[in-house]
XYZ file of C-alpha atoms in Angstrom:
448
model
C -18.619 -13.076 30.998
C -14.850 -13.319 31.026
C -13.026 -9.984 31.299
C -9.542 -8.758 30.447
C -8.097 -5.455 31.690
C -5.461 -3.076 30.373
C -4.419 0.507 30.879
C -7.277 1.408 28.526
C -9.954 -0.120 30.721
C -11.850 -3.451 30.650
C -12.519 -5.176 27.366
C -15.475 -7.518 26.976
C -14.244 -10.734 25.383
C -16.544 -11.850 22.581
C -14.300 -13.057 19.761
C -10.929 -14.598 19.013
C -8.619 -12.837 16.587
C -5.405 -13.929 14.965
C -3.121 -11.204 13.664
C 0.034 -13.248 13.258
C 1.149 -12.914 16.876
C -0.193 -14.287 20.171
C -3.942 -14.889 20.113
C -6.001 -12.653 22.373
C -9.667 -11.888 22.777
C -11.246 -8.559 22.130
C -14.563 -6.748 22.073
C -15.754 -4.295 19.500
C -17.420 -2.331 22.317
C -15.785 0.970 23.151
C -13.592 0.744 26.243
C -13.957 3.129 29.165
C -10.838 5.003 28.116
C -10.600 4.801 24.321
C -7.416 3.741 22.655
C -5.775 6.635 20.807
C -3.584 6.131 17.723
C -1.883 8.839 15.661
C -1.235 7.884 12.036
C 1.338 9.653 9.863
C 1.820 9.622 6.121
C 3.054 11.836 3.317
C -0.415 12.335 1.815
C -4.057 11.358 2.243
C -4.648 10.940 -1.499
C -2.122 9.511 -3.900
C -2.189 5.738 -4.313
C -3.606 2.524 -2.930
C -1.546 2.864 0.244
C -3.265 6.152 1.057
C -6.685 4.574 0.449
C -5.789 1.763 2.833
C -4.797 4.189 5.584
C -7.965 6.239 5.121
C -10.216 3.194 5.374
C -8.194 1.920 8.333
C -8.567 5.146 10.311
C -12.279 5.344 9.481
C -12.748 1.724 10.549
C -10.926 2.265 13.834
C -13.055 5.296 14.627
C -16.200 3.239 14.024
C -14.910 0.762 16.618
C -14.500 3.479 19.246
C -10.782 4.078 18.763
C -9.632 7.700 18.758
C -7.599 7.943 15.559
C -6.247 10.784 13.452
C -4.209 10.879 10.269
C -1.500 13.548 9.976
C -0.236 14.239 6.464
C 2.239 16.554 4.771
C 0.036 17.014 1.678
C -3.626 17.426 2.630
C -6.232 16.935 -0.138
C -9.412 15.449 1.292
C -11.950 16.931 3.691
C -12.182 13.850 5.908
C -12.643 15.062 9.514
C -9.927 12.753 10.840
C -7.211 14.126 8.500
C -4.965 16.886 9.878
C -1.905 18.753 8.695
C 1.429 17.321 9.776
C 2.940 19.702 12.379
C 6.055 21.240 10.847
C 8.259 24.284 11.259
C 8.001 27.261 8.877
C 9.982 26.739 5.643
C 11.136 23.332 6.882
C 9.929 21.543 3.792
C 11.615 23.930 1.415
C 14.875 23.779 3.365
C 14.764 19.986 3.405
C 14.317 19.924 -0.364
C 17.296 22.261 -0.885
C 19.517 20.252 1.460
C 18.375 16.968 -0.051
C 19.223 18.159 -3.555
C 22.537 19.646 -2.441
C 23.790 16.742 -0.329
C 21.867 13.679 -1.516
C 20.884 12.899 2.073
C 17.192 12.021 2.155
C 14.885 11.600 5.134
C 17.247 13.198 7.643
C 16.496 16.931 7.903
C 13.029 17.164 9.419
C 13.475 18.732 12.876
C 9.690 18.727 13.299
C 9.954 14.962 13.908
C 11.565 15.719 17.271
C 8.758 18.123 18.150
C 5.769 15.904 17.320
C 5.171 15.258 21.003
C 4.611 18.966 21.625
C 1.287 18.816 19.764
C -1.286 18.054 22.509
C -3.371 15.405 20.709
C -0.311 13.594 19.381
C 1.372 13.784 22.786
C -1.534 11.952 24.390
C -1.527 9.184 21.760
C 0.375 6.178 23.166
C 0.867 4.731 19.674
C 2.317 6.493 16.643
C 1.874 4.575 13.389
C 3.953 5.653 10.369
C 3.506 4.642 6.726
C 5.474 5.193 3.488
C 8.784 6.214 5.001
C 10.157 7.087 1.557
C 7.693 9.966 1.274
C 10.011 12.787 2.457
C 8.125 13.826 5.578
C 10.074 12.518 8.589
C 13.625 12.178 9.896
C 14.377 8.492 10.392
C 17.107 9.120 13.035
C 14.858 11.447 15.044
C 11.980 9.008 14.782
C 14.258 6.270 16.130
C 15.041 8.482 19.114
C 11.325 9.132 19.702
C 10.633 5.384 19.672
C 12.634 4.958 22.863
C 10.012 6.966 24.761
C 6.758 5.743 23.178
C 5.381 3.004 20.955
C 6.233 3.656 17.303
C 4.884 1.329 14.636
C 6.324 1.371 11.120
C 4.377 -0.069 8.189
C 6.672 -0.035 5.165
C 4.932 -0.953 1.909
C 8.167 -1.783 0.094
C 11.836 -2.596 0.793
C 12.965 1.001 1.313
C 13.783 0.718 5.031
C 16.394 -1.972 4.316
C 18.171 -0.269 1.384
C 20.256 2.819 0.816
C 17.670 4.248 -1.512
C 15.499 2.048 -3.728
C 11.955 0.906 -2.893
C 12.630 -2.442 -4.616
C 16.044 -3.993 -5.160
C 15.062 -5.761 -8.426
C 17.687 -8.433 -7.828
C 20.501 -6.108 -6.709
C 22.245 -7.420 -3.575
C 24.393 -4.378 -2.722
C 22.108 -3.461 0.152
C 23.236 -6.644 1.924
C 26.623 -5.016 2.423
C 26.902 -1.267 2.076
C 25.147 -0.240 -1.172
C 27.030 2.121 -3.526
C 27.090 2.215 -7.318
C 23.304 2.229 -7.210
C 21.760 1.075 -10.511
C 18.484 2.892 -9.824
C 19.584 6.500 -9.363
C 17.422 7.530 -12.315
C 14.211 6.697 -10.477
C 11.998 9.809 -10.370
C 10.711 8.801 -6.942
C 11.795 8.869 -4.151
C 14.513 10.794 -6.020
C 18.229 10.988 -5.264
C 20.528 13.746 -6.519
C 23.725 11.685 -6.243
C 24.885 8.272 -5.084
C 24.868 8.642 -1.320
C 23.423 5.166 -0.835
C 26.277 3.956 1.450
C 25.700 6.919 3.783
C 21.925 6.513 3.747
C 22.132 2.781 4.400
C 24.524 3.365 7.316
C 22.097 5.963 8.675
C 19.217 3.485 8.586
C 21.281 0.725 10.205
C 22.322 3.016 13.054
C 18.778 4.327 13.510
C 17.169 0.881 13.599
C 19.823 -0.413 16.023
C 19.168 2.414 18.482
C 15.388 2.328 18.061
C 12.510 0.452 19.620
C 10.604 0.300 16.342
C 7.789 -2.206 15.907
C 7.245 -3.308 12.304
C 3.797 -4.187 11.021
C 3.759 -5.407 7.421
C 0.941 -6.737 5.291
C 2.480 -9.679 3.435
C 4.528 -12.719 4.356
C 6.859 -11.749 1.538
C 7.784 -8.422 3.123
C 8.017 -9.970 6.580
C 10.541 -12.534 5.332
C 12.470 -9.876 3.448
C 12.909 -7.625 6.479
C 13.644 -10.545 8.781
C 16.622 -11.381 6.532
C 18.102 -7.869 6.900
C 19.343 -5.667 9.747
C 15.719 -4.572 10.245
C 15.044 -8.076 11.562
C 16.525 -7.111 14.931
C 13.199 -5.372 15.593
C 9.907 -7.301 16.115
C 7.924 -7.857 12.907
C 4.243 -8.817 12.709
C 2.067 -9.487 9.656
C -1.591 -8.608 9.134
C -3.280 -8.989 5.755
C -4.534 -5.862 4.032
C -8.204 -4.960 4.382
C -10.484 -4.067 1.455
C -13.868 -2.393 1.853
C -16.099 -4.978 0.199
C -19.075 -2.636 0.380
C -17.326 -0.202 -1.957
C -15.409 -2.700 -4.059
C -18.099 -5.147 -5.133
C -19.722 -6.379 -8.354
C -21.803 -3.638 -9.967
C -23.933 -3.358 -13.086
C -21.573 -2.794 -16.003
C -23.919 -0.610 -18.038
C -24.607 1.618 -15.041
C -20.867 1.976 -14.387
C -20.264 2.929 -18.014
C -22.951 5.596 -17.863
C -21.649 7.015 -14.586
C -18.094 7.270 -15.953
C -19.168 8.622 -19.342
C -17.903 5.522 -21.181
C -19.457 3.882 -24.219
C -20.692 0.327 -23.638
C -18.781 -2.264 -25.644
C -19.277 -5.971 -26.397
C -15.495 -6.424 -26.438
C -13.445 -8.054 -23.709
C -12.214 -5.058 -21.707
C -8.679 -5.248 -20.331
C -8.032 -2.835 -17.460
C -4.625 -1.247 -16.855
C -4.723 0.742 -13.617
C -2.114 2.539 -11.565
C -1.680 5.967 -9.977
C 1.075 6.795 -12.478
C 0.596 4.692 -15.588
C 4.028 5.558 -16.953
C 5.915 4.042 -13.999
C 8.337 1.592 -15.611
C 8.225 -0.919 -12.763
C 4.514 -1.483 -13.361
C 4.985 -2.119 -17.101
C 1.553 -0.881 -18.162
C 2.639 0.992 -21.277
C 5.212 -1.621 -22.304
C 2.614 -4.370 -22.466
C 0.483 -2.480 -24.987
C 2.730 -3.472 -27.893
C 2.272 -7.234 -27.417
C -1.419 -6.528 -26.875
C -1.546 -4.989 -30.355
C -0.327 -8.274 -31.827
C -2.803 -10.273 -29.755
C -5.668 -8.025 -30.835
C -4.719 -8.475 -34.486
C -4.983 -12.258 -34.046
C -8.454 -11.832 -32.524
C -10.085 -8.977 -34.487
C -12.792 -7.005 -32.682
C -12.295 -9.061 -29.512
C -10.297 -6.792 -27.181
C -10.345 -3.228 -25.911
C -8.313 -1.460 -23.218
C -9.317 0.814 -20.359
C -6.311 2.543 -18.825
C -6.708 4.681 -15.714
C -4.254 6.942 -13.882
C -2.012 9.948 -14.241
C -0.539 10.008 -17.750
C -3.083 7.536 -19.140
C -3.439 9.646 -22.296
C 0.007 8.412 -23.365
C -1.511 4.997 -24.079
C -3.402 6.401 -27.077
C -0.190 5.980 -29.071
C -0.815 2.209 -29.172
C -4.489 2.386 -30.158
C -5.460 0.526 -33.351
C -8.662 -0.539 -35.051
C -8.427 -3.922 -33.345
C -7.272 -2.450 -30.039
C -9.318 0.623 -29.132
C -8.016 2.325 -25.998
C -10.075 4.408 -23.584
C -8.296 6.421 -20.933
C -9.453 7.970 -17.685
C -7.479 10.219 -15.331
C -6.413 9.201 -11.849
C -9.556 8.337 -9.874
C -9.143 9.411 -6.264
C -12.694 8.454 -5.303
C -12.848 4.736 -4.449
C -16.419 4.507 -5.760
C -15.254 5.755 -9.168
C -12.392 3.260 -9.100
C -14.826 0.451 -8.308
C -16.949 1.455 -11.303
C -13.908 1.472 -13.599
C -13.033 -2.049 -12.448
C -16.618 -3.238 -12.956
C -16.539 -1.897 -16.512
C -13.629 -4.302 -17.101
C -13.407 -8.062 -17.643
C -9.866 -8.534 -16.370
C -7.135 -6.523 -14.665
C -3.732 -6.859 -16.328
C -0.937 -5.996 -13.897
C 2.526 -6.878 -15.314
C 4.569 -5.435 -12.445
C 8.279 -6.199 -12.113
C 8.201 -5.962 -8.293
C 5.492 -5.425 -5.695
C 4.557 -5.976 -2.094
C 0.909 -6.780 -2.832
C -0.963 -4.397 -5.088
C -4.102 -2.930 -3.552
C -5.340 -2.315 -7.092
C -5.272 -6.071 -7.604
C -7.128 -6.664 -4.333
C -9.742 -4.078 -5.310
C -10.237 -5.849 -8.633
C -10.641 -9.232 -6.941
C -13.213 -7.724 -4.563
C -15.197 -6.562 -7.601
C -15.139 -10.091 -9.008
C -12.604 -9.148 -11.693
C -9.904 -11.782 -12.309
C -6.293 -10.569 -12.261
C -3.370 -11.540 -14.483
C -0.170 -10.410 -12.801
C 3.485 -11.240 -12.265
C 4.703 -13.915 -9.878
C 6.652 -11.447 -7.721
C 6.689 -10.260 -4.114
C 3.425 -10.759 -2.271
C 1.251 -11.051 -5.392
C 0.873 -14.844 -5.045
C -0.533 -14.367 -1.543
C -3.781 -13.101 -3.075
C -3.710 -14.085 -6.738
C -4.078 -17.853 -6.982
C -2.942 -19.157 -10.348
C -5.866 -20.747 -12.161
C -8.238 -20.042 -9.259
C -8.992 -16.299 -9.253
C -6.549 -15.188 -11.925
C -3.203 -16.094 -13.412
C 0.434 -15.547 -12.471
C 3.137 -15.121 -15.105
C 6.883 -14.675 -14.966
C 7.795 -10.965 -14.921
C 8.651 -9.619 -18.348
C 7.416 -12.771 -20.139
C 4.749 -11.035 -22.162
C 4.020 -14.129 -24.233
C 2.738 -15.767 -21.045
C 0.528 -12.783 -20.275
C -0.918 -12.801 -23.790
C -1.583 -16.553 -23.709
C -3.483 -16.259 -20.436
C -5.371 -13.212 -21.669
C -6.490 -15.020 -24.814
C -7.496 -18.080 -22.777
C -9.647 -16.021 -20.435
C -11.266 -13.994 -23.215
C -12.213 -17.102 -25.174
C -13.632 -19.187 -22.322
C -16.722 -17.697 -20.680
C -17.039 -20.550 -18.172
C -13.440 -20.102 -17.050
C -13.970 -16.364 -16.646
C -17.107 -16.928 -14.547
C -15.323 -19.440 -12.303
C -12.336 -17.142 -11.704
C -14.649 -14.194 -11.101
C -16.570 -16.007 -8.369
C -13.353 -17.128 -6.682
C -11.905 -13.611 -6.871
C -14.659 -12.114 -4.738
C -14.531 -15.047 -2.328
C -10.774 -14.644 -1.806
C -11.170 -11.091 -0.550
C -14.057 -11.994 1.760
C -12.043 -14.811 3.314
C -8.629 -13.194 3.664
C -8.663 -9.443 2.948
C -11.870 -8.005 4.379
C -11.453 -4.602 6.044
C -13.525 -5.522 9.107
C -11.256 -8.450 9.876
C -8.224 -6.260 9.243
C -9.389 -3.574 11.696
C -10.220 -6.189 14.338
C -6.771 -7.725 14.027
C -5.134 -4.301 14.070
C -6.826 -3.388 17.352
C -5.639 -6.688 18.779
C -2.107 -5.914 17.663
C -2.197 -2.492 19.336
C -3.543 -3.998 22.576
C -0.769 -6.572 22.627
C 1.866 -3.859 22.147
C 0.427 -1.922 25.074
C 0.290 -4.993 27.271
C 3.926 -5.754 26.518
C 4.851 -2.168 27.241
C 3.066 -2.296 30.607
C 4.824 -5.542 31.485
C 8.288 -4.033 30.950
């Protein structure tokens, strides 16, 4: 059988993979010297991005890759999760300096010392996520990238702006930022308008770096390619969803497990880590839902899940009963909440591609969302859900009524939803393509 060699030993070629770059062949069999990858993130439990990283690391380990996840905030007991190496009081000092100067993501001297930790030192690839999470120094990371392979996987536009995760139509980042219209954002948080300085810092860091960007949507790839970040290589691999966890389940059993009362009503799910986040629009859409529910008495109910979900009770009426659940960190619980629902309503103003939406599709739950960012790359209008113009709540309500009143349409969209994830967003395919991407990076590095 045909063989291919690398610094990590021979790989038995048994399948073709396509990760958006050159096609190579790869075996799932463990190589003689296992590939080692160190992942870094702010937390191991917070949002969909954290769930993706956890499932990615677990999937790589199952394929024989040595992988660890280093986090600043450690919540789970997963054996592959470790504390991010940092100096004493560094985090507190960074917070004080950040608040005093407005300069984020600069003062983390531990970034320069990551290579002193033995396991991390031996990892030829460092893979960083969620750069806006206040856990690394971007300039120091750029310096480290000149000595080893550093992969960045931004989940938003933050790396190309002075501050904001999403520009929401603002074009100041194309020049030098300043007069930022989003200073009031609670996260990432900025004490004053230092966006020109922060943007200049990122431009200088990227220019001097050897960063490799790996993004998960064509939308984000095109965005970064149109900015100064485009001077670095950018590859795209679709997200991966665990279809064994997120799958159709018995609705009554899910209700019992979550302590919910079964209902004959059409259940509309509103899910996000922080339900009050304005960009997601979950609370704002409850008012038009009241009017819709009054036009269709005893037809609709709402299940809202996430931090702050109790705030939604303010919009509850006789025709629109609202049930709330707290943030569900366990993916199995999240899958049950989705299976209790008939549709996921996700009226976001900006997004890369919501993992919540992908999880819903995997459970066979149609999604009604905004036509923004990478959402159309998974949500196919009229096929597995509907896409509406952001902020046009009349469109959302029309589609919601249509789906609730047509059982055949709902069944057709539900079947297509599950099929979409199997074909394009399955975690096994994602992990296979990711290994291929890593191997290609190493081969290029060896050739230079």
